Short mmCIF file of C-alpha atoms in Angstrom, two decimals:
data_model
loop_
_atom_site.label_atom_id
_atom_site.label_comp_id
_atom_site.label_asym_id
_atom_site.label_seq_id
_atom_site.Cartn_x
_atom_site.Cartn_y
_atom_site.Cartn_z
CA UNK A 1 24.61 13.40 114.94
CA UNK A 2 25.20 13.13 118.99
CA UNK A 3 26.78 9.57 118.64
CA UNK A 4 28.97 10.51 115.76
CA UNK A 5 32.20 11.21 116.64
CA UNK A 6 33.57 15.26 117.34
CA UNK A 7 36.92 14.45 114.83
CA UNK A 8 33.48 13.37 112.06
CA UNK A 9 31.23 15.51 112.88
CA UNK A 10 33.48 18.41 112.20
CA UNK A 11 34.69 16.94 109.01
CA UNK A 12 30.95 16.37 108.09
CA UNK A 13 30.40 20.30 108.38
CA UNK A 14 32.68 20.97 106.12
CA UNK A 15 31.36 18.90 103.56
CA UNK A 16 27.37 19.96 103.93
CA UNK A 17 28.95 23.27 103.90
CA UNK A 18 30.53 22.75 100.20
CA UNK A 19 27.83 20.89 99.31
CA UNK A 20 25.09 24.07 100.00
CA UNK A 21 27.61 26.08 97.99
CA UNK A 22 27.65 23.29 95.08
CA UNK A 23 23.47 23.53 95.44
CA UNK A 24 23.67 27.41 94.75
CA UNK A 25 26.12 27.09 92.01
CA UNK A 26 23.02 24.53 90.40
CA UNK A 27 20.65 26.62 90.94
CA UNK A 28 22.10 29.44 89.86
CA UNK A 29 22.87 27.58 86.86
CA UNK A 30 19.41 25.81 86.59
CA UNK A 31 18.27 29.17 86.60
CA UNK A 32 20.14 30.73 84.02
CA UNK A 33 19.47 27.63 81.47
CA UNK A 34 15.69 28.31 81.94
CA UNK A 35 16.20 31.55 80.98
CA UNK A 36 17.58 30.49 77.99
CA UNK A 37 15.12 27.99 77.47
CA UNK A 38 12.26 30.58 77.62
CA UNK A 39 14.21 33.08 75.44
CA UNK A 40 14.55 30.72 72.75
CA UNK A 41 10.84 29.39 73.03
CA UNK A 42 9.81 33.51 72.64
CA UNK A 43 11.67 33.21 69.38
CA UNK A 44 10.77 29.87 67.81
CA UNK A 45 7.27 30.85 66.63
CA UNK A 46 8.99 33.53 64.50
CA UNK A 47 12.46 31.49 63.83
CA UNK A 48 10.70 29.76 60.24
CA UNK A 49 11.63 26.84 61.29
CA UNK A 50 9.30 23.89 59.87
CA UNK A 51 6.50 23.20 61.76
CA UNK A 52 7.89 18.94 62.22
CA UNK A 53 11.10 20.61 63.55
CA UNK A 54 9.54 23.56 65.86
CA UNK A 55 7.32 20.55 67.36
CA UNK A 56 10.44 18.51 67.96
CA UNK A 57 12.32 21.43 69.20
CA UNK A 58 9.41 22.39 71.83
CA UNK A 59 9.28 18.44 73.20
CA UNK A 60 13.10 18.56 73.65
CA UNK A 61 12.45 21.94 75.34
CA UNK A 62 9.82 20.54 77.44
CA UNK A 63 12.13 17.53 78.23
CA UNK A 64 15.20 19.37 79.63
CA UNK A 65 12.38 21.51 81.79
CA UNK A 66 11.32 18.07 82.95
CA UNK A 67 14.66 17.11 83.58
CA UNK A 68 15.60 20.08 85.31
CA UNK A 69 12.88 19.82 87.80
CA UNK A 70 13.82 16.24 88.29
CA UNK A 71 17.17 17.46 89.54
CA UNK A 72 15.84 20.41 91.71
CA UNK A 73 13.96 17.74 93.30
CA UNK A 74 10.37 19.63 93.04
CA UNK A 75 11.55 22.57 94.55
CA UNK A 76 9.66 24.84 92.12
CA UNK A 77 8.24 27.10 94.48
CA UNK A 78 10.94 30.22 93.70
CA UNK A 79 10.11 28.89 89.66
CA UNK A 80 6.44 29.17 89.70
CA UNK A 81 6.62 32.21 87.54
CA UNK A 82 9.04 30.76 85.03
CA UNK A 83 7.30 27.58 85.25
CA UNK A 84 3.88 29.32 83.89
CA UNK A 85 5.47 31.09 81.78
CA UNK A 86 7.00 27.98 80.14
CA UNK A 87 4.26 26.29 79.45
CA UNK A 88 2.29 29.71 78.29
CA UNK A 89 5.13 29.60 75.49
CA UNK A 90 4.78 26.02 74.55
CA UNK A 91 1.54 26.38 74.03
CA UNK A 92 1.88 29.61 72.22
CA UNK A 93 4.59 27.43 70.00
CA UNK A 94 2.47 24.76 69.58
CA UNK A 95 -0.57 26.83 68.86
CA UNK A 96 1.39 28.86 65.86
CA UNK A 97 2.10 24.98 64.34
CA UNK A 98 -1.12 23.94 64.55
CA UNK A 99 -3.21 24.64 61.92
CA UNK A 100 -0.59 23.15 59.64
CA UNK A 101 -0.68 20.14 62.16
CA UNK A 102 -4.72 19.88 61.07
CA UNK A 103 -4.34 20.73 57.36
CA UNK A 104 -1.80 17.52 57.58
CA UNK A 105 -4.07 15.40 59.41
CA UNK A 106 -6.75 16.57 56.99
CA UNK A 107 -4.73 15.51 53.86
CA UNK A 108 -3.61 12.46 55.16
CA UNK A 109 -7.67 11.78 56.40
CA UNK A 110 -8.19 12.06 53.01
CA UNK A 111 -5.26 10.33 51.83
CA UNK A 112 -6.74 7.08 53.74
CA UNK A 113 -9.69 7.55 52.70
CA UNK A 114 -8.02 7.46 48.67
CA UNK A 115 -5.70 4.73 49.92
CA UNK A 116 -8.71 2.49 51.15
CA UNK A 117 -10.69 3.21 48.10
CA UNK A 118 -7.36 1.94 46.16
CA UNK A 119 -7.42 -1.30 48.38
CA UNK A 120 -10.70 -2.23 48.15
CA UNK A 121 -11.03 -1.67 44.14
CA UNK A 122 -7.73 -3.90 43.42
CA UNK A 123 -9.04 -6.38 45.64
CA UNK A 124 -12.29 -6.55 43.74
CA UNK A 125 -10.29 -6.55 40.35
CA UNK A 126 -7.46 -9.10 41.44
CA UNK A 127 -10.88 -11.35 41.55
CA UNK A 128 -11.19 -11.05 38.06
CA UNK A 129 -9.74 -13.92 36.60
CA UNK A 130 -9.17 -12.63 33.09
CA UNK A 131 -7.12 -9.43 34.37
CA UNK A 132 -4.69 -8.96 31.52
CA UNK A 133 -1.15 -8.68 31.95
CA UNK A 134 -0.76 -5.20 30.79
CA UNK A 135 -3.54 -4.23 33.28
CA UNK A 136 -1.92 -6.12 36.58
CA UNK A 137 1.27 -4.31 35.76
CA UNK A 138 -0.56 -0.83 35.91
CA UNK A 139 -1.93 -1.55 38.66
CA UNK A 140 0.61 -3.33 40.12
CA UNK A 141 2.53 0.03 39.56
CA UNK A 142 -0.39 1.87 41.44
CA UNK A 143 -0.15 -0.10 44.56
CA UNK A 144 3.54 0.59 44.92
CA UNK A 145 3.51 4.17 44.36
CA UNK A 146 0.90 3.91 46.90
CA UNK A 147 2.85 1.95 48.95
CA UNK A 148 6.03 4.67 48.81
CA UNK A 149 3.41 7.78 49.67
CA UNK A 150 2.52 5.58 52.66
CA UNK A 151 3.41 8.28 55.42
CA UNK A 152 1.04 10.90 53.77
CA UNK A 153 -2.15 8.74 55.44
CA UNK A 154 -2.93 8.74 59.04
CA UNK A 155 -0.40 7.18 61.00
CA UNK A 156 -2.74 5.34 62.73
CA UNK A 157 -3.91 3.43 59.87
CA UNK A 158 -0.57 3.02 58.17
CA UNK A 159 0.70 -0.06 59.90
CA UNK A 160 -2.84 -1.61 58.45
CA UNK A 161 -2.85 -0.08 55.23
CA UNK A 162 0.93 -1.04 54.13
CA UNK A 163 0.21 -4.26 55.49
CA UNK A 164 -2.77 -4.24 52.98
CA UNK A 165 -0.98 -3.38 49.90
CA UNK A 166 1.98 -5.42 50.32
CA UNK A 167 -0.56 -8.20 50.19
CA UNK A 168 -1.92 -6.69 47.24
CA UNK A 169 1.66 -6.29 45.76
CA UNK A 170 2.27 -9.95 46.55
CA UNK A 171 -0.65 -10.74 44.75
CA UNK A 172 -0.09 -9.13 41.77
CA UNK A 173 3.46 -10.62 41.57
CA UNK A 174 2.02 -14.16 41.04
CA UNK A 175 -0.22 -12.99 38.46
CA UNK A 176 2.26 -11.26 36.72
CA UNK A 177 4.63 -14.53 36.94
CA UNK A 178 2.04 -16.79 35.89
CA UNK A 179 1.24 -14.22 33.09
CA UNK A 180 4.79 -13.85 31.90
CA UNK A 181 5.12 -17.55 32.04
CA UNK A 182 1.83 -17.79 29.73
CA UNK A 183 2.84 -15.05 27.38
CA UNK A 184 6.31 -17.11 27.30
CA UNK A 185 4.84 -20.28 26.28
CA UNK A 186 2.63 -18.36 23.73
CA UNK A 187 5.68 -16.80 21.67
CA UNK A 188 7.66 -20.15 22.38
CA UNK A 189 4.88 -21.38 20.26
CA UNK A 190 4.28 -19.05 17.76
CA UNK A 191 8.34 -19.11 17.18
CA UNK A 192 8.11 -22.48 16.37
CA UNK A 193 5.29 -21.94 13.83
CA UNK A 194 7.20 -19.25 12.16
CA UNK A 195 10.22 -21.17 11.65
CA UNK A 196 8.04 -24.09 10.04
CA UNK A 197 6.97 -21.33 7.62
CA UNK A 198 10.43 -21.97 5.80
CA UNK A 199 8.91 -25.19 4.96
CA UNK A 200 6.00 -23.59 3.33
CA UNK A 201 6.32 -23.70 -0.95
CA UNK A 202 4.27 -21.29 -1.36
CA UNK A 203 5.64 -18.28 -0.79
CA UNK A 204 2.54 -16.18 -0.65
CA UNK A 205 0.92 -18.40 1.35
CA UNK A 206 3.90 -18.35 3.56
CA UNK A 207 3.44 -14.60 3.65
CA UNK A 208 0.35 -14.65 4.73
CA UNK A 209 0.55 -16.92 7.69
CA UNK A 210 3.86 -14.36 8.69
CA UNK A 211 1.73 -11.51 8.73
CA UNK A 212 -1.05 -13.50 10.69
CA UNK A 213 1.47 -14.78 13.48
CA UNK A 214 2.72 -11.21 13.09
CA UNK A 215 -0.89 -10.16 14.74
CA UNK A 216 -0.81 -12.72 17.24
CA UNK A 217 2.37 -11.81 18.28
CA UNK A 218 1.05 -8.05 19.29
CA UNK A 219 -1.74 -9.61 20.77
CA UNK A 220 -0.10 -11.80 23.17
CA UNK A 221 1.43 -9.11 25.18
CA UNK A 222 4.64 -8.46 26.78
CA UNK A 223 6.47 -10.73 29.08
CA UNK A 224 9.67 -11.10 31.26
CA UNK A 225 11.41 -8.20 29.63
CA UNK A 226 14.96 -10.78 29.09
CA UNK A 227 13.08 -13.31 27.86
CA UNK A 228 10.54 -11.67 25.92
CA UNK A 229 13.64 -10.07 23.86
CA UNK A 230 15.22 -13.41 23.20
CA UNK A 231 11.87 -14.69 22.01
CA UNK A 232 11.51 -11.30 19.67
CA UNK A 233 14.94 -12.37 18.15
CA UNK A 234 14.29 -15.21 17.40
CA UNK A 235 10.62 -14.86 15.94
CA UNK A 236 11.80 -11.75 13.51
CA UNK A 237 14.84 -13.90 12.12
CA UNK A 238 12.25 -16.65 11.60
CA UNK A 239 9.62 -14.14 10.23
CA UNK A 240 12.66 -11.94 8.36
CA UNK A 241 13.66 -15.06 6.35
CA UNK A 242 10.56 -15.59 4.81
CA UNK A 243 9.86 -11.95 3.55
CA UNK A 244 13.79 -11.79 2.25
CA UNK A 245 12.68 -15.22 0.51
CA UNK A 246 9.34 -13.10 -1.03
CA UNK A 247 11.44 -10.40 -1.88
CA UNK A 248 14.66 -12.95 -3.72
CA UNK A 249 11.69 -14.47 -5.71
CA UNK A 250 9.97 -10.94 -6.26
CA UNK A 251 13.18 -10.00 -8.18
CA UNK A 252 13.60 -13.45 -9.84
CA UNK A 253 10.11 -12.53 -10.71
CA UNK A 254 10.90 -8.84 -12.24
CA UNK A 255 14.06 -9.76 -13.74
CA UNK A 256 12.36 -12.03 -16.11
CA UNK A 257 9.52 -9.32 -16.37
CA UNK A 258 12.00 -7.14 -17.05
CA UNK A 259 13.52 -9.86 -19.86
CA UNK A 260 9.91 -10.45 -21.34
CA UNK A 261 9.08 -7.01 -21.64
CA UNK A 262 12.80 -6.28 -23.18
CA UNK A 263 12.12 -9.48 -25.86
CA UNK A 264 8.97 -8.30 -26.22
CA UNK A 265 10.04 -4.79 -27.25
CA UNK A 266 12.57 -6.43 -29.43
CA UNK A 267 10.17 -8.40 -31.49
CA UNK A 268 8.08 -4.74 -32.44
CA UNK A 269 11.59 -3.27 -33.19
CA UNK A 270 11.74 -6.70 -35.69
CA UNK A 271 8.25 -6.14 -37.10
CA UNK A 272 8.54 -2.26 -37.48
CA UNK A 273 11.50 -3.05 -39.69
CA UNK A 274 9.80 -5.16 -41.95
CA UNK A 275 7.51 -2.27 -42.45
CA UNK A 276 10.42 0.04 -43.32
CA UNK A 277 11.72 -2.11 -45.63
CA UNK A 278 11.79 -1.35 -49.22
CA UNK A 279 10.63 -4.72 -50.61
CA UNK A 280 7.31 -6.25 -49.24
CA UNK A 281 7.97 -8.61 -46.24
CA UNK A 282 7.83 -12.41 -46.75
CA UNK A 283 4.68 -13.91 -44.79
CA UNK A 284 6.45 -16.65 -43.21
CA UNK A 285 8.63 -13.87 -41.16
CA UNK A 286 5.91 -11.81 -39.99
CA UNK A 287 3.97 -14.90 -39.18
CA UNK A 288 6.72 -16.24 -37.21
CA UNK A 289 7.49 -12.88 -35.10
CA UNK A 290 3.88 -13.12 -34.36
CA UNK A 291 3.81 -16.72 -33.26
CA UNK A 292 6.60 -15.57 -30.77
CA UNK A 293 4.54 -12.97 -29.80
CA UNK A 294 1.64 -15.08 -28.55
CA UNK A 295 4.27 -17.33 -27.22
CA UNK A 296 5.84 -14.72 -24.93
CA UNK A 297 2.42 -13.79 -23.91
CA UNK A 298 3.12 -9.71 -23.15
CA UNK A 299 1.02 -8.30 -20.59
CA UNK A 300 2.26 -4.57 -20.97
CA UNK A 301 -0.18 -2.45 -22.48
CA UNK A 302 2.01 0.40 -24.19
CA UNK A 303 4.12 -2.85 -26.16
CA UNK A 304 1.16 -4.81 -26.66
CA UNK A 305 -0.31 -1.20 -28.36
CA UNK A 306 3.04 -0.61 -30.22
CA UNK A 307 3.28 -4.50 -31.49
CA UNK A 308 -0.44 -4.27 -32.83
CA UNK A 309 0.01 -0.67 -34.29
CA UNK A 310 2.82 -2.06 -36.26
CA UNK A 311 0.41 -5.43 -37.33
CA UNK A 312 -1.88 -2.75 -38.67
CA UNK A 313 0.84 -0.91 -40.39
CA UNK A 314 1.94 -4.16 -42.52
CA UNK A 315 -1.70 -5.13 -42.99
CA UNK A 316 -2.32 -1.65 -44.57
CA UNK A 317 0.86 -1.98 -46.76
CA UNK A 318 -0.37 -5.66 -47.68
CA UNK A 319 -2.99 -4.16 -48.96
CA UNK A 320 -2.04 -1.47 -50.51
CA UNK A 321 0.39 -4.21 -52.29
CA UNK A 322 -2.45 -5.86 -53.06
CA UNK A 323 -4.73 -2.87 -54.38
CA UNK A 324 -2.15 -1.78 -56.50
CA UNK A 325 -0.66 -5.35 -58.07
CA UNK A 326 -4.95 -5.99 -58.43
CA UNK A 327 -4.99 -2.48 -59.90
CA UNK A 328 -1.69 -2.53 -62.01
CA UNK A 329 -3.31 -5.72 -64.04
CA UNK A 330 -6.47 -3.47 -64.39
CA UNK A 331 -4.15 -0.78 -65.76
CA UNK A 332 -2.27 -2.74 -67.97
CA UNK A 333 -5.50 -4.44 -69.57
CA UNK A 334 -6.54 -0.51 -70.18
CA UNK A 335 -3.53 0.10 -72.05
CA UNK A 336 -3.35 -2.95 -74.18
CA UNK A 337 -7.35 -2.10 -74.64
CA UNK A 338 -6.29 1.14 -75.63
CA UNK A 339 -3.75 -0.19 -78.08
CA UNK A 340 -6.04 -2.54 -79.45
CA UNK A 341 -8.95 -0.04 -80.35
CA UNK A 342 -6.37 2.10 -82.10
CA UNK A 343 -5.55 -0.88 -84.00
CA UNK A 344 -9.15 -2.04 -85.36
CA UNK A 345 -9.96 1.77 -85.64
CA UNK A 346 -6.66 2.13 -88.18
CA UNK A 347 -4.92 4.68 -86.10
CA UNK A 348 -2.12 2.82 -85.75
CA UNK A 349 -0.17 0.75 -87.88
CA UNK A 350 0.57 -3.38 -87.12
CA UNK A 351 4.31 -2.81 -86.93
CA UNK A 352 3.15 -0.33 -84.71
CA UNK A 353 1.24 -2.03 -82.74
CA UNK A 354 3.50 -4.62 -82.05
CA UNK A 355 6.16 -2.43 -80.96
CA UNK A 356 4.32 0.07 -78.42
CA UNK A 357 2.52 -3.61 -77.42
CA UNK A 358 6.42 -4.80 -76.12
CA UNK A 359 6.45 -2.08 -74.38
CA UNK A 360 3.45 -2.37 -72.24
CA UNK A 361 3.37 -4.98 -69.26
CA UNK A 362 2.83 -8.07 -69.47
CA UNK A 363 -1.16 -8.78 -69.18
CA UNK A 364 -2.42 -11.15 -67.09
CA UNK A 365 -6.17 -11.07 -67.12
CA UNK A 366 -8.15 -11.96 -70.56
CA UNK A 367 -5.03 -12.22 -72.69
CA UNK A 368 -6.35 -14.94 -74.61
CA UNK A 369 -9.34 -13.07 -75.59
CA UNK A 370 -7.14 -9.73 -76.32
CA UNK A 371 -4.99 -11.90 -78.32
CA UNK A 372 -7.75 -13.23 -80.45
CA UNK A 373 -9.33 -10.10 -80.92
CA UNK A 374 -5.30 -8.84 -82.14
CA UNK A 375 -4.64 -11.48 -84.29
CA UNK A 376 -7.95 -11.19 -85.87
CA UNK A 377 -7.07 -7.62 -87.34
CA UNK A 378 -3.38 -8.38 -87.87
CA UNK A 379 -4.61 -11.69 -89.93
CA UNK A 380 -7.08 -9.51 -91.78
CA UNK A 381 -9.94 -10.96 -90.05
CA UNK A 382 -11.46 -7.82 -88.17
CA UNK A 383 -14.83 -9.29 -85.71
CA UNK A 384 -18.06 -7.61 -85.93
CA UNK A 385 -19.66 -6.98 -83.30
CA UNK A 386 -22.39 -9.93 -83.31
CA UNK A 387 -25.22 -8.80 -80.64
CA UNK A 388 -25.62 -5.23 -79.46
CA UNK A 389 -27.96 -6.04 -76.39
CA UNK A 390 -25.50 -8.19 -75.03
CA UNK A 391 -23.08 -5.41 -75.04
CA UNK A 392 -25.75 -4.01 -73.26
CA UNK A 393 -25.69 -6.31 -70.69
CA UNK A 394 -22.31 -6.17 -70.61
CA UNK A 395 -22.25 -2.40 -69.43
CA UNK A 396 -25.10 -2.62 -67.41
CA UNK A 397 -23.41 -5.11 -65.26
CA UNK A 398 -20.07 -3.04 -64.52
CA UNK A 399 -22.74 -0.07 -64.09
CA UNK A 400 -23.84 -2.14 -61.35
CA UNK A 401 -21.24 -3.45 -60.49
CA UNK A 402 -19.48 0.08 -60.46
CA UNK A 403 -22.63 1.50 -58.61
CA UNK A 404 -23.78 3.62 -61.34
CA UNK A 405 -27.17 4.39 -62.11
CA UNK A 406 -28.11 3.68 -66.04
CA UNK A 407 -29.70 5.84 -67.83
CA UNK A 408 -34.03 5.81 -67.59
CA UNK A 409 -34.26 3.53 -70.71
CA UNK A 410 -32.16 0.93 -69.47
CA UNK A 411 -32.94 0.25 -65.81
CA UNK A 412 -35.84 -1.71 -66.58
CA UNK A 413 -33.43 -4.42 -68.63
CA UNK A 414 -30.73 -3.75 -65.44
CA UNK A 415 -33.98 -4.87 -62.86
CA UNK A 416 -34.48 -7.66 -65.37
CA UNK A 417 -30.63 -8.36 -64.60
CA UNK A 418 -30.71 -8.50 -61.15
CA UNK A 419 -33.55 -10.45 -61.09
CA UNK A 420 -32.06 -13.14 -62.70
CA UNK A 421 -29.13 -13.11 -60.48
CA UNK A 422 -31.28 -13.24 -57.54
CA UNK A 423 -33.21 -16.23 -59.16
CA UNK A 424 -29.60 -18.15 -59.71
CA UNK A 425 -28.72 -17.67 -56.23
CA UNK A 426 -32.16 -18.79 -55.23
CA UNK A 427 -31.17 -22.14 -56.88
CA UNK A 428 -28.17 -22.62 -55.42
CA UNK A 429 -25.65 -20.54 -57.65
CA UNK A 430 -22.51 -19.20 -55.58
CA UNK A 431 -22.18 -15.65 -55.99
CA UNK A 432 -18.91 -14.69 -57.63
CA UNK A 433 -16.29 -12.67 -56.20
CA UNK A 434 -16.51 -8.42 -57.20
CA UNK A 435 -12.98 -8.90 -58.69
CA UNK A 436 -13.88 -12.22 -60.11
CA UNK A 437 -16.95 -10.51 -61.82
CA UNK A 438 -14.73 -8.15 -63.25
CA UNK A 439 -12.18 -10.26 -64.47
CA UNK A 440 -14.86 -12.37 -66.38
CA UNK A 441 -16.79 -8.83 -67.65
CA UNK A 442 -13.77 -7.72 -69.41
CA UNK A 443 -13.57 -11.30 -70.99
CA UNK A 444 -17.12 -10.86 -72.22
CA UNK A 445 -16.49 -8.13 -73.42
CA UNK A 446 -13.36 -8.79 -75.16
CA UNK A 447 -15.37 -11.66 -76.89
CA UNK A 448 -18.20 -9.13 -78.23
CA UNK A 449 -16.37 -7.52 -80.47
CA UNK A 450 -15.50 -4.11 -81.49
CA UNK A 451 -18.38 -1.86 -81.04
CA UNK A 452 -19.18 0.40 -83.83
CA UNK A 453 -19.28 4.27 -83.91
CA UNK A 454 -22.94 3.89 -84.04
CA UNK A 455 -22.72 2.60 -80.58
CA UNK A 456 -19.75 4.19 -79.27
CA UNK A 457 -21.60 5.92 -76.47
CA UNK A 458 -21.70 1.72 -75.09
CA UNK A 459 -17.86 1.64 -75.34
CA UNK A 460 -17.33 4.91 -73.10
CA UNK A 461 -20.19 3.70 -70.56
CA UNK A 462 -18.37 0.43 -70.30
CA UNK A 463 -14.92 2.26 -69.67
CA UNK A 464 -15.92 4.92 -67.42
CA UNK A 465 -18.02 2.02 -65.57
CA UNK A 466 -14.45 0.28 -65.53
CA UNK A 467 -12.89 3.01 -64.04
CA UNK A 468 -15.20 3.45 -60.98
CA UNK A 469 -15.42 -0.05 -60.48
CA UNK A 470 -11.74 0.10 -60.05
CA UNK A 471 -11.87 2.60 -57.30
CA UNK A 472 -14.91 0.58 -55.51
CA UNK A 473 -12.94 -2.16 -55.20
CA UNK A 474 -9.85 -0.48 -54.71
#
């Protein structure tokens, strides 16, 4: 100061002079800002703020404190009680944070601990070299939500741990590429199978092998979602075309059910009115309804049922035809019997005879013999009856023939009967026809002769015998 000039040195005063006053005006101020500082740091354990932000807000505290003892230049002698007390509220901060500060580092202890445990079981299983698809995709879905919830481990094993399953991550990405290129391949293939099916004749063989590719499709798994819904097109129009073609020939197939069953049902309509008809149907139609019948080959039960019902229905009226044209000629030999006895018995007279005779129908069963046996009284020539044991014979056969016992003196000659049948047959003799037997009986008997009254009880055997023989044979 002695060698600097009076005109500086005076000028220098003035300035150390303003600059002590600046210092005070800092000081003051520095004090009044620590005030503040430990007024808010009273508050902050009660403020609610979060325990992240009361931490940051006690380091910036502890910061500008630094800072402002930077600028004082370590003059904190006259701040030794606010500097105490400072710190005595930082830690009192710090101390109100912490045990959520050690519940967090407990969680995210245990949140490395899970994390490792992750790491080192998808390591293990990315080993596996038949790790499906669907399964790398879970887990590939694992490590990345892993990978987001990254900051809830310790920090100091994050850097390692993220490092870890990004590898992973990478990993599973060229699994899942080489997977998704497989599966594409796979359902490139089985496209091209299901469009040969269109080339397939048979159409439920062709069905089949849909439904089989239909299985391997499910199996095969999903791939690059773009592709894989291309592919999916592309296999169900392939796979589409053959079950429309099954269901086109499914109603080709029921229409001409449908026509079958509707030509079946016409031919019973045919047949059930032949049987409604008045006059008896000709043979040669029913017989050719029924050769269409077996020709249309009808599977339905209920028309098959209704087409045989009405078969039975003309058989029965056949025969009932039948029983009563066989019957009627009976009948009409009965009457011109009938006639005939009153004739040879004088009851009626020839002109008579001849005239109620017209009447009658026209007989067509031992007319000759009738005849003969007519002209023979008409002519004057009336026949005795030659043998009375074959008249005998005679009615013992119808009897039999009838199924009516004889009476106790004549079974032994009806055994005797029998036994001669039997004996013919034994050498070879056809047996005749029931109606045929009858036809030649009444011929015999014709040929015998009247019977007289002395052995009229013969005549009434022989026509009651006639009688139930008719409705034996029907």
């Amino acid at each position: 100061m002695q060698t600097i000039p009076a005109s500086l040195r005076e000028a220098l005063a003035d300035v150390e002079s303003e600059y002590a006053r600046i210092r005070q005006w800092q000081d003051w101020g520095d004090r009044n800002r620590r005030q503040q500082l430990l007024k808010e740091l009273e508050t902050l354990p009660a403020s609610g703020l979060h325990p992240d932000a009361l931490s940051t807000r006690v380091r910036e505290m502890q910061a500008e404190w630094a800072n402002l003892n930077r600028i004082e230049g370590g003059k904190a002698a006259p701040n030794t009680g606010m500097e105490a007390r400072f710190h005595a509220l930082c830690r009192d901060a710090f101390k109100a944070a912490k045990p959520y500060f050690e519940k967090r580092a407990e969680l995210r202890k245990q949140g490395s601990g899970q994390v490792s445990e992750f790491i080192g079981q998808t390591k293990t299983t990315l080993r596996d070299e038949n790790l499906s698809p669907r399964d790398a995709l879970r887990i590939r879905h694992d490590a990345a939500q892993a990978l987001h919830g990254v900051d809830r481990v310790d920090p100091r094993e994050r850097k390692s741990l993220a490092a870890d399953l990004k590898q992973i991550l990478a990993a599973l990405d060229e699994r899942i590429k080489a997977a998704n290129v497989q599966i594409g391949n796979d359902k490139d293939a089985l496209i091209k199978k299901a469009l040969a099916l269109s080339e397939l004749t048979d159409t439920r063989q062709a069905i089949s092998h849909a439904r089989e590719l239909q299985k391997r499709w499910q199996q095969a798994g999903s791939g690059h979602r773009n592709r894989d819904q291309a592919q999916w097109k592309a296999f169900r129009s392939a796979i589409d075309s053959v079950f429309s073609r099954a269901d086109s020939e499914r109603a080709e197939l029921n229409a001409k059910q449908q026509q079958a069953l509707d030509a079946a049902a016409a031919l019973c309509s045919e047949l059930e009115t032949l049987i409604s008809a008045d006059s008896e149907p000709e043979r040669s139609a029913v017989h050719a309804l029924e050769a269409q019948w077996r020709e249309l080959g009808c599977s339905d039960s209920a028309l098959r049922k209704r087409f045989q019902a009405a078969q039975e229905s003309l058989r029965v009226r056949a025969a009932n035809t039948r029983q009563r044209e066989r019957r009627a000629g009976f009948e009409s030999w009965m009457a011109h019997y009938t006639l005939l006895r009153q004739l040879e018995r004088n009851e009626m007279d020839p002109a008579g005879f001849l005239i109620t005779r017209e009447a009658q129908p026209a007989l067509n069963m031992a007319a000759e013999a009738m005849q003969a046996r007519a002209d023979a009284v008409l002519g004057g020539n009336a026949i005795a009856t030659v043998d009375v044991a074959r008249v005998l014979d005679c009615v013992l056969e119808l009897e039999s023939l009838a199924g009516i016992e004889p009476p106790e003196e004549d079974r032994q000659r009806r055994m005797d009967l029998q036994l001669e049948k039997l004996s013919a047959r034994m050498r070879g003799q056809q047996a005749i026809a029931p109606e045929q037997s009858l036809c030649e009986l009444l011929d015999r008997w014709l040929a015998l002769g009247p019977v007289d009254d002395a052995h009229a009880s013969l005549e009434s055997r022989f026509l009651h015998a006639l009688g139930k023989a008719l409705d034996t044979l029907g």
